[in-house]
CSV table of C-alpha atoms in Angstrom, one decimal:
chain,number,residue,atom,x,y,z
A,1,UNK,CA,-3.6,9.8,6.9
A,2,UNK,CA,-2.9,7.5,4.7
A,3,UNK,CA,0.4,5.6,6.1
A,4,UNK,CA,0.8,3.5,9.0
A,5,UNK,CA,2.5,1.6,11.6
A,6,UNK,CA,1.6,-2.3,10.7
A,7,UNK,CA,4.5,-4.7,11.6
A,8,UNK,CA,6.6,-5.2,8.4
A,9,UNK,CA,6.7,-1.8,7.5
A,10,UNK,CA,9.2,0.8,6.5
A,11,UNK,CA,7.7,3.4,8.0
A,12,UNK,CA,8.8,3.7,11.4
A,13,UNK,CA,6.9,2.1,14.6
A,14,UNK,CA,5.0,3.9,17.5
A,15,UNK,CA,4.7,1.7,20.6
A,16,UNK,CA,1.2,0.8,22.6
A,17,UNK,CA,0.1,-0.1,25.7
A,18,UNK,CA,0.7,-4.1,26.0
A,19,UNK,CA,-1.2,-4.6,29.3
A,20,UNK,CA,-4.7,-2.5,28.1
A,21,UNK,CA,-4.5,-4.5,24.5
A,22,UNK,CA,-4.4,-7.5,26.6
A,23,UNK,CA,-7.1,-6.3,28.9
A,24,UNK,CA,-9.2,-5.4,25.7
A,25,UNK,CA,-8.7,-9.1,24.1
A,26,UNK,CA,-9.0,-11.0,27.3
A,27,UNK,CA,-12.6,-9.1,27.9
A,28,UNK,CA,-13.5,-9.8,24.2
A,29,UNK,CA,-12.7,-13.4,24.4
A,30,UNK,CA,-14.2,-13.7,27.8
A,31,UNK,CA,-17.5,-12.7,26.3
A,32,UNK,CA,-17.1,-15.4,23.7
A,33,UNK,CA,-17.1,-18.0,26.2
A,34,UNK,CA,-20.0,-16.5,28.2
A,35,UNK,CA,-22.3,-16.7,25.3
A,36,UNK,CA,-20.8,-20.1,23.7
A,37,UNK,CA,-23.3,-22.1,25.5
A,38,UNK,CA,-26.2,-20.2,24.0
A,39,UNK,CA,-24.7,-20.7,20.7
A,40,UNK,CA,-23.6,-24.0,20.0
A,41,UNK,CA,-25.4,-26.1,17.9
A,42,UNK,CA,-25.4,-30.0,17.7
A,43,UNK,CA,-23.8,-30.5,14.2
A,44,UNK,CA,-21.0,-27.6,15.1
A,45,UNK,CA,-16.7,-28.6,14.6
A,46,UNK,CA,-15.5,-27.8,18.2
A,47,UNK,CA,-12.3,-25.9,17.7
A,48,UNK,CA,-10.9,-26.0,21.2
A,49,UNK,CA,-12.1,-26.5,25.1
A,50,UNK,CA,-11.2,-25.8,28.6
A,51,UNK,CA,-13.6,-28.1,30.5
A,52,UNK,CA,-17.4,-27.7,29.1
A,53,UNK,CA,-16.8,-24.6,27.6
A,54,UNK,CA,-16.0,-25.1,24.1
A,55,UNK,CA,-15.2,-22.7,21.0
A,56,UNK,CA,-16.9,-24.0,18.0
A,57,UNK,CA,-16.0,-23.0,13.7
A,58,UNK,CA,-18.7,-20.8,14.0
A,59,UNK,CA,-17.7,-18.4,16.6
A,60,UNK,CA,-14.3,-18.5,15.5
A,61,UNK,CA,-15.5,-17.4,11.7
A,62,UNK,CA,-17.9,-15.0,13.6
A,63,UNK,CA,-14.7,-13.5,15.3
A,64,UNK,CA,-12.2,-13.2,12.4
A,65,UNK,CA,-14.9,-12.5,9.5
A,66,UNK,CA,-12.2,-10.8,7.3
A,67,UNK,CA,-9.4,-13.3,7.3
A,68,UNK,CA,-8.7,-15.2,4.3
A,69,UNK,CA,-7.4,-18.6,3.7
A,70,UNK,CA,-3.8,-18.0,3.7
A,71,UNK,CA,-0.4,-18.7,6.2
A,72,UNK,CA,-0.8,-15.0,7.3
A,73,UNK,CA,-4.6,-16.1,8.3
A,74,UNK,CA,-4.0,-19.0,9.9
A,75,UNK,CA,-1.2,-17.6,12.3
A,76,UNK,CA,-4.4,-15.3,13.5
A,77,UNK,CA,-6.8,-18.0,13.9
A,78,UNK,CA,-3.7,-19.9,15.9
A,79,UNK,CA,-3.3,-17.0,18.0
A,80,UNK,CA,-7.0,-16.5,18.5
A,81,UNK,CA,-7.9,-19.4,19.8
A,82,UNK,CA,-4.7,-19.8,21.9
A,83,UNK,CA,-5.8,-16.1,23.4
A,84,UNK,CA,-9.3,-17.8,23.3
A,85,UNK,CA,-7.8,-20.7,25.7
A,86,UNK,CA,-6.0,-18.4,28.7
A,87,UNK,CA,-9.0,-16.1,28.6
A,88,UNK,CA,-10.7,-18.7,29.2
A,89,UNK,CA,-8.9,-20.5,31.6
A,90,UNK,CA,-8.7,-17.1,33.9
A,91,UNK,CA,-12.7,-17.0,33.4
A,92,UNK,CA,-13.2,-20.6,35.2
A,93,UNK,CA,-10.8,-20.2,37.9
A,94,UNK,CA,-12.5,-16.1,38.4
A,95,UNK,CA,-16.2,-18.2,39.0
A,96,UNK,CA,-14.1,-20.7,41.3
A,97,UNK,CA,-12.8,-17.8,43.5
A,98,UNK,CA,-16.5,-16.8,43.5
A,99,UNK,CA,-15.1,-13.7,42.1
A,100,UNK,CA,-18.3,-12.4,40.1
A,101,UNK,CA,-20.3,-12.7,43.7
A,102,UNK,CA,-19.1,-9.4,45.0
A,103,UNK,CA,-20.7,-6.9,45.3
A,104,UNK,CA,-18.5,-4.2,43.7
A,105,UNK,CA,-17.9,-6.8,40.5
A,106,UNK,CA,-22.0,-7.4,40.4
A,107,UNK,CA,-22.3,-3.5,40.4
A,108,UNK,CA,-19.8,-3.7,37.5
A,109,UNK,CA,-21.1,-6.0,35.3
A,110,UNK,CA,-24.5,-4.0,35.9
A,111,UNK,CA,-22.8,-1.1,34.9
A,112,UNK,CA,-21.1,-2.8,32.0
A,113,UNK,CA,-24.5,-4.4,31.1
A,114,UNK,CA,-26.1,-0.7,30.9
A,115,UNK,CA,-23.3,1.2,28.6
A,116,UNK,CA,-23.3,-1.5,26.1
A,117,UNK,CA,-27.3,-1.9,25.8
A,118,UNK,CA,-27.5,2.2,25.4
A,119,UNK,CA,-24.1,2.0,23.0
A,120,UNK,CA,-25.8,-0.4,20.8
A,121,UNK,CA,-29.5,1.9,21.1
A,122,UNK,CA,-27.6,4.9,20.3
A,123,UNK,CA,-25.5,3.9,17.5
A,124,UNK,CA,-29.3,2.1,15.7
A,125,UNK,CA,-30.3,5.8,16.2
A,126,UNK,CA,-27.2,7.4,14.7
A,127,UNK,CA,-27.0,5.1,11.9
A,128,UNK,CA,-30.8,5.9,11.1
A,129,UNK,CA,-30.4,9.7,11.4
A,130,UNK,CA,-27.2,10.6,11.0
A,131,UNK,CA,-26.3,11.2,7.0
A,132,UNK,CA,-23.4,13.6,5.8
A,133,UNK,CA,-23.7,14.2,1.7
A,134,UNK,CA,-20.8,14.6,-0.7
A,135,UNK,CA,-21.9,18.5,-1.2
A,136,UNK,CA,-21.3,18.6,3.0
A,137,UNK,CA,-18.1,16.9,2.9
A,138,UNK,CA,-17.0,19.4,-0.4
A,139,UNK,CA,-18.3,22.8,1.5
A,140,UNK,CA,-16.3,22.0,5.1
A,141,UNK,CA,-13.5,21.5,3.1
A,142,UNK,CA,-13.5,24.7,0.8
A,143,UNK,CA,-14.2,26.4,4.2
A,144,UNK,CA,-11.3,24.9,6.1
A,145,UNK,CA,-8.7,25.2,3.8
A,146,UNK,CA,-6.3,25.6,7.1
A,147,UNK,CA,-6.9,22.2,8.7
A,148,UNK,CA,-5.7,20.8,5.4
A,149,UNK,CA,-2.5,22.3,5.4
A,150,UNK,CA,0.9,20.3,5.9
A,151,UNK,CA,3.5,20.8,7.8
A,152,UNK,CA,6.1,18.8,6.4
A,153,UNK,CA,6.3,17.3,2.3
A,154,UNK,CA,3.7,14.3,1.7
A,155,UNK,CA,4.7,11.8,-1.5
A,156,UNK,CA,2.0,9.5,-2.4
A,157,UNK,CA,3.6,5.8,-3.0
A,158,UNK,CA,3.0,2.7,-4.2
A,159,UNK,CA,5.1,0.5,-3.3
A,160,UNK,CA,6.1,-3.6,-3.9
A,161,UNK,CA,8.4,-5.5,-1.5
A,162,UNK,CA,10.2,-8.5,-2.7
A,163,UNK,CA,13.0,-10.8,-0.7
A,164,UNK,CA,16.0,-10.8,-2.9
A,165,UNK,CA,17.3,-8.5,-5.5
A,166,UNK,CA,16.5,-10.8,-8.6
A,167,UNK,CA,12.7,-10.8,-7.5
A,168,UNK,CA,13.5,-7.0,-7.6
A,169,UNK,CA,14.3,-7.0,-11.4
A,170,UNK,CA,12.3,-8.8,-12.0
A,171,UNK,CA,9.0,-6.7,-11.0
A,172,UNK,CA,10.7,-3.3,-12.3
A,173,UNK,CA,11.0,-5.2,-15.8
A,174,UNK,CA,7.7,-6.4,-15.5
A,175,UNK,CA,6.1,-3.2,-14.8
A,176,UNK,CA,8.6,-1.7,-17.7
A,177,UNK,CA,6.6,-3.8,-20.0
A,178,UNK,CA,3.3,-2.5,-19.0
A,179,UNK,CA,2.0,-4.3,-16.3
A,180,UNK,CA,-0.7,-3.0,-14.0
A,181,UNK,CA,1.4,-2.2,-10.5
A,182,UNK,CA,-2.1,-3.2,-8.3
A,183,UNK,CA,-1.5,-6.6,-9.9
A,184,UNK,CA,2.0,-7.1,-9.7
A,185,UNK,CA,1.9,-5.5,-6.3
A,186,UNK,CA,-0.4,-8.4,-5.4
A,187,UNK,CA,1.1,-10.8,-6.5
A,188,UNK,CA,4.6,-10.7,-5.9
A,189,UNK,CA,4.6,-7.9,-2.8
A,190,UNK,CA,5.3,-9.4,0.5
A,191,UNK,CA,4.5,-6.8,2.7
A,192,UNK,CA,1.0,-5.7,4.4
A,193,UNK,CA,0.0,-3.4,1.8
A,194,UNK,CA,-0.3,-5.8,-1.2
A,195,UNK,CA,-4.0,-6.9,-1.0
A,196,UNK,CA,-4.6,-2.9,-1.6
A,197,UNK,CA,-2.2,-3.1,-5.0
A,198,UNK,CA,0.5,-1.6,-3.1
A,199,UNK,CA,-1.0,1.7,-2.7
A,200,UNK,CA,0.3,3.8,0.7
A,201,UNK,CA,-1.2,6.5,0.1
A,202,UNK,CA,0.1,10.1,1.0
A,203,UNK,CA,3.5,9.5,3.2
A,204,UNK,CA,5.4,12.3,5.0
A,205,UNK,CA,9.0,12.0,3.9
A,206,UNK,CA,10.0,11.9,7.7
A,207,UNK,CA,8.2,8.9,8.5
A,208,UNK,CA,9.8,6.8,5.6
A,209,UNK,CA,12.8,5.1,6.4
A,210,UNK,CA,16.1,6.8,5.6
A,211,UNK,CA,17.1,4.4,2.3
A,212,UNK,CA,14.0,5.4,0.9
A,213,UNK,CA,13.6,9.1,1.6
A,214,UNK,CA,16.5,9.9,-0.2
A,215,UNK,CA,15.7,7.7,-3.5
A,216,UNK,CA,11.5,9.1,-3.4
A,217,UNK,CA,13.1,13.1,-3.0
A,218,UNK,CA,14.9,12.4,-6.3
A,219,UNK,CA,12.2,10.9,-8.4
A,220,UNK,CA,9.3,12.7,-11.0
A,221,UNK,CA,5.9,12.0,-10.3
A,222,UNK,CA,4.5,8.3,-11.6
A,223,UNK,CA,8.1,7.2,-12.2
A,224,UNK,CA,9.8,4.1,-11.2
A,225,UNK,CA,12.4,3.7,-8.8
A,226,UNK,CA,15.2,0.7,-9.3
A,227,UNK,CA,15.4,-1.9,-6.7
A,228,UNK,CA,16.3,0.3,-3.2
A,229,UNK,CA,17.7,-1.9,-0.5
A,230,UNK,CA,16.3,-1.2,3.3
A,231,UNK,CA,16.4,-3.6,6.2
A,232,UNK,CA,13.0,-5.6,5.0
A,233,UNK,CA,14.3,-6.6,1.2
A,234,UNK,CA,14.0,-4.6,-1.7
A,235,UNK,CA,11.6,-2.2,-2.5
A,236,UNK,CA,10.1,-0.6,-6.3
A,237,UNK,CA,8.8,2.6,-5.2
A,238,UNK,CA,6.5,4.5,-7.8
A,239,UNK,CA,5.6,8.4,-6.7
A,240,UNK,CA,2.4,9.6,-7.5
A,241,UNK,CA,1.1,13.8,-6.5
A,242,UNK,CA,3.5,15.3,-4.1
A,243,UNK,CA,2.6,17.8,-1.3
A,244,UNK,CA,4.8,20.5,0.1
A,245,UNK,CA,4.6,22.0,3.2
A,246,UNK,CA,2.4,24.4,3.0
A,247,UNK,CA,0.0,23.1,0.6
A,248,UNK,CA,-3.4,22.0,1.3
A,249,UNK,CA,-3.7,18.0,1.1
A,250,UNK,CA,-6.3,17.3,-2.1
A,251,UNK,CA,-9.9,16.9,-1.4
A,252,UNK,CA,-10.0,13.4,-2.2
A,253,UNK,CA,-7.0,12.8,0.5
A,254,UNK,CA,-9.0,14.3,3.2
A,255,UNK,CA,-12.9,13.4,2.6
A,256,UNK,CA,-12.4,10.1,4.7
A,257,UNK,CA,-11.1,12.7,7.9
A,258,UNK,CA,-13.8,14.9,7.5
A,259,UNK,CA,-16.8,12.4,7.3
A,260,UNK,CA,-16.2,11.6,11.5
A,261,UNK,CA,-16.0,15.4,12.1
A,262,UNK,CA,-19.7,15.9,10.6
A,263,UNK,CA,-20.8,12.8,11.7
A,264,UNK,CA,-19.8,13.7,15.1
A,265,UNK,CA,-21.4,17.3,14.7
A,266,UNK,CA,-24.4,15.8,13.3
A,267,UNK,CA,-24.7,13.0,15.8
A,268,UNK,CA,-24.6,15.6,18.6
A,269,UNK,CA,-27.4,17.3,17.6
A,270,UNK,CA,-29.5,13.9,17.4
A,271,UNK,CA,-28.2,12.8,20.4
A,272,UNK,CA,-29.5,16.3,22.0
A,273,UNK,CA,-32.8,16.5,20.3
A,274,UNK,CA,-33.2,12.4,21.6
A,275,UNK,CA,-32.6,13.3,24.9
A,276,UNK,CA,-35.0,16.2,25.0
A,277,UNK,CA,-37.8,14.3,23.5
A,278,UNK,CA,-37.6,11.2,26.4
A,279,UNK,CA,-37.1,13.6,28.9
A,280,UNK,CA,-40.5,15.2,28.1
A,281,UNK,CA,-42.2,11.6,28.4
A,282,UNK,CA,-41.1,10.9,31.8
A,283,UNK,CA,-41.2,12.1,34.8
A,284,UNK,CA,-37.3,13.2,35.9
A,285,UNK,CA,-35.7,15.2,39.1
A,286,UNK,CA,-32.9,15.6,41.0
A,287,UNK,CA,-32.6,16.1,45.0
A,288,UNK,CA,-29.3,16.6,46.7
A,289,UNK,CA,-30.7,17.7,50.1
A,290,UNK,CA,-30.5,14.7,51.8
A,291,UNK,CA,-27.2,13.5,49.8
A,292,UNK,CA,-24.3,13.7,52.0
A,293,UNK,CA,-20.6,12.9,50.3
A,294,UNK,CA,-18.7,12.4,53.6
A,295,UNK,CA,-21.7,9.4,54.8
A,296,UNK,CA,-21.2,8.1,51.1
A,297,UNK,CA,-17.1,7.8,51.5
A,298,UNK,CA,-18.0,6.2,55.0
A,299,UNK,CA,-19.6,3.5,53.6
A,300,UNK,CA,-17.1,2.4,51.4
């Protein structure tokens, strides 16, 4: 699907889990920090410290490859490094506590240490093996006409948000005169989508917000919309192919959701064949007799 819920957007919100992101970020930065001493060379910009441990340009450019240099880039390096700082923080006063000595953290980290060494082995192998053609893609979808099907009306939009109502007029007049949206979109848009020209993709009418539902409903495929007022600015809306309920969603609209599925399918089969193969080359068993789960529970 081509819409989404970035902050900024008129398409309405869905809420996530604020503790397991932090979890997530805390671990990822934590592992920063574990590895910084390996890394850092003698010639490096150090970017921030707690003690010793330092976060050097490198690892920060390592960690936000895709950013570019703009305000909306340096609030995420700011907010990096600042997550960066309390991860870190928690990670020193953790080794004080002698946390990492116990034994059910040291069986853990073990455990941790395993999954990510096979996730990396497997996804080499997958990678290498594992290739889905166009002619794949183009025969699931002729033979799965009902996945495709929607339940509701998509439009596909593009879309340029400006602050006031005179920046308004003037994009619609601009693109009146023949001006490529893409580039006006990236210009002038000041929401999330304007590095990708503006372009939202298909939208389900229900997820737009109301101001704009009931101007796109009204409009003729690649026209323009005048200025349409929501609570984020003002927004020039151009419709593109509309899908009814019903319909089934274009090919070209669904090839990225079907690539995973195969991939998946496909990856299963060399995951299956892999594990065969090693389990021919060693010797394996399995011997519950002498396993007993009530001696196990007493232990703990």
């Amino acid at each position: 699907m081509a819409y989404d819920n970035a902050a900024g957007s008129p398409v309405r919100a869905e809420s996530s889990g604020w503790f397991r992101t932090k979890t997530v970020r805390c671990l990822a930065l934590v592992l920063i920090s574990l590895l910084a001493a390996c890394s850092k060379g003698p010639q490096q910009q150090v970017i921030a410290h707690v003690g010793q441990t330092v976060l050097t340009a490198q690892q920060l450019t390592a960690a936000l490859p895709s950013i570019a240099d703009s305000a909306f880039s340096r609030l995420q390096r700011e907010r990096y490094v600042q997550q960066w700082l309390e991860a870190e923080l928690l990670y020193q006063q953790a080794v004080k506590e002698k946390i990492e000595q116990r034994p059910d953290v040291r069986r853990d980290l073990e455990k941790l240490r395993k999954d990510y060494i096979v996730s990396v082995f497997l996804r080499k192998r997958l990678d290498e093996q594992v290739q889905v053609s166009d002619a794949e893609l183009l025969e699931y979808y002729q033979k799965n006409q009902d996945e495709f099907k929607v339940d509701q009306d998509f439009y596909q939009l593009d879309m340029i948000l400006v602050e006031t109502l005179a920046q308004a007029k003037e994009v619609r007049d601009r693109l009146a005169a023949g001006e490529d949206f893409s580039q006006v979109a990236k210009e002038k848009s000041i929401d999330h989508k304007r590095e990708q020209g503006g372009a939202w993709g298909l939208v389900p009418l229900q997820q737009l917000a109301p101001a704009l539902a009931s101007v796109v409903t009204k409009m003729k495929m690649q026209e323009i919309s005048r200025p349409v007022k929501s609570s984020l600015g003002y927004h020039i809306i151009r419709t593109g192919e509309i899908v009814k309920k019903g319909q089934v969603r274009p090919y070209e609209q669904v090839r990225e959701t079907i690539l995973p599925r195969l991939r998946a399918q496909k990856g299963e089969q060399v995951y299956q064949k892999l594990i065969a193969r090693l389990s021919e080359q060693v010797d394996l068993g399995i011997d519950w007799s002498e396993w007993s789960m009530e001696e196990e529970l007493e232990k703990r």
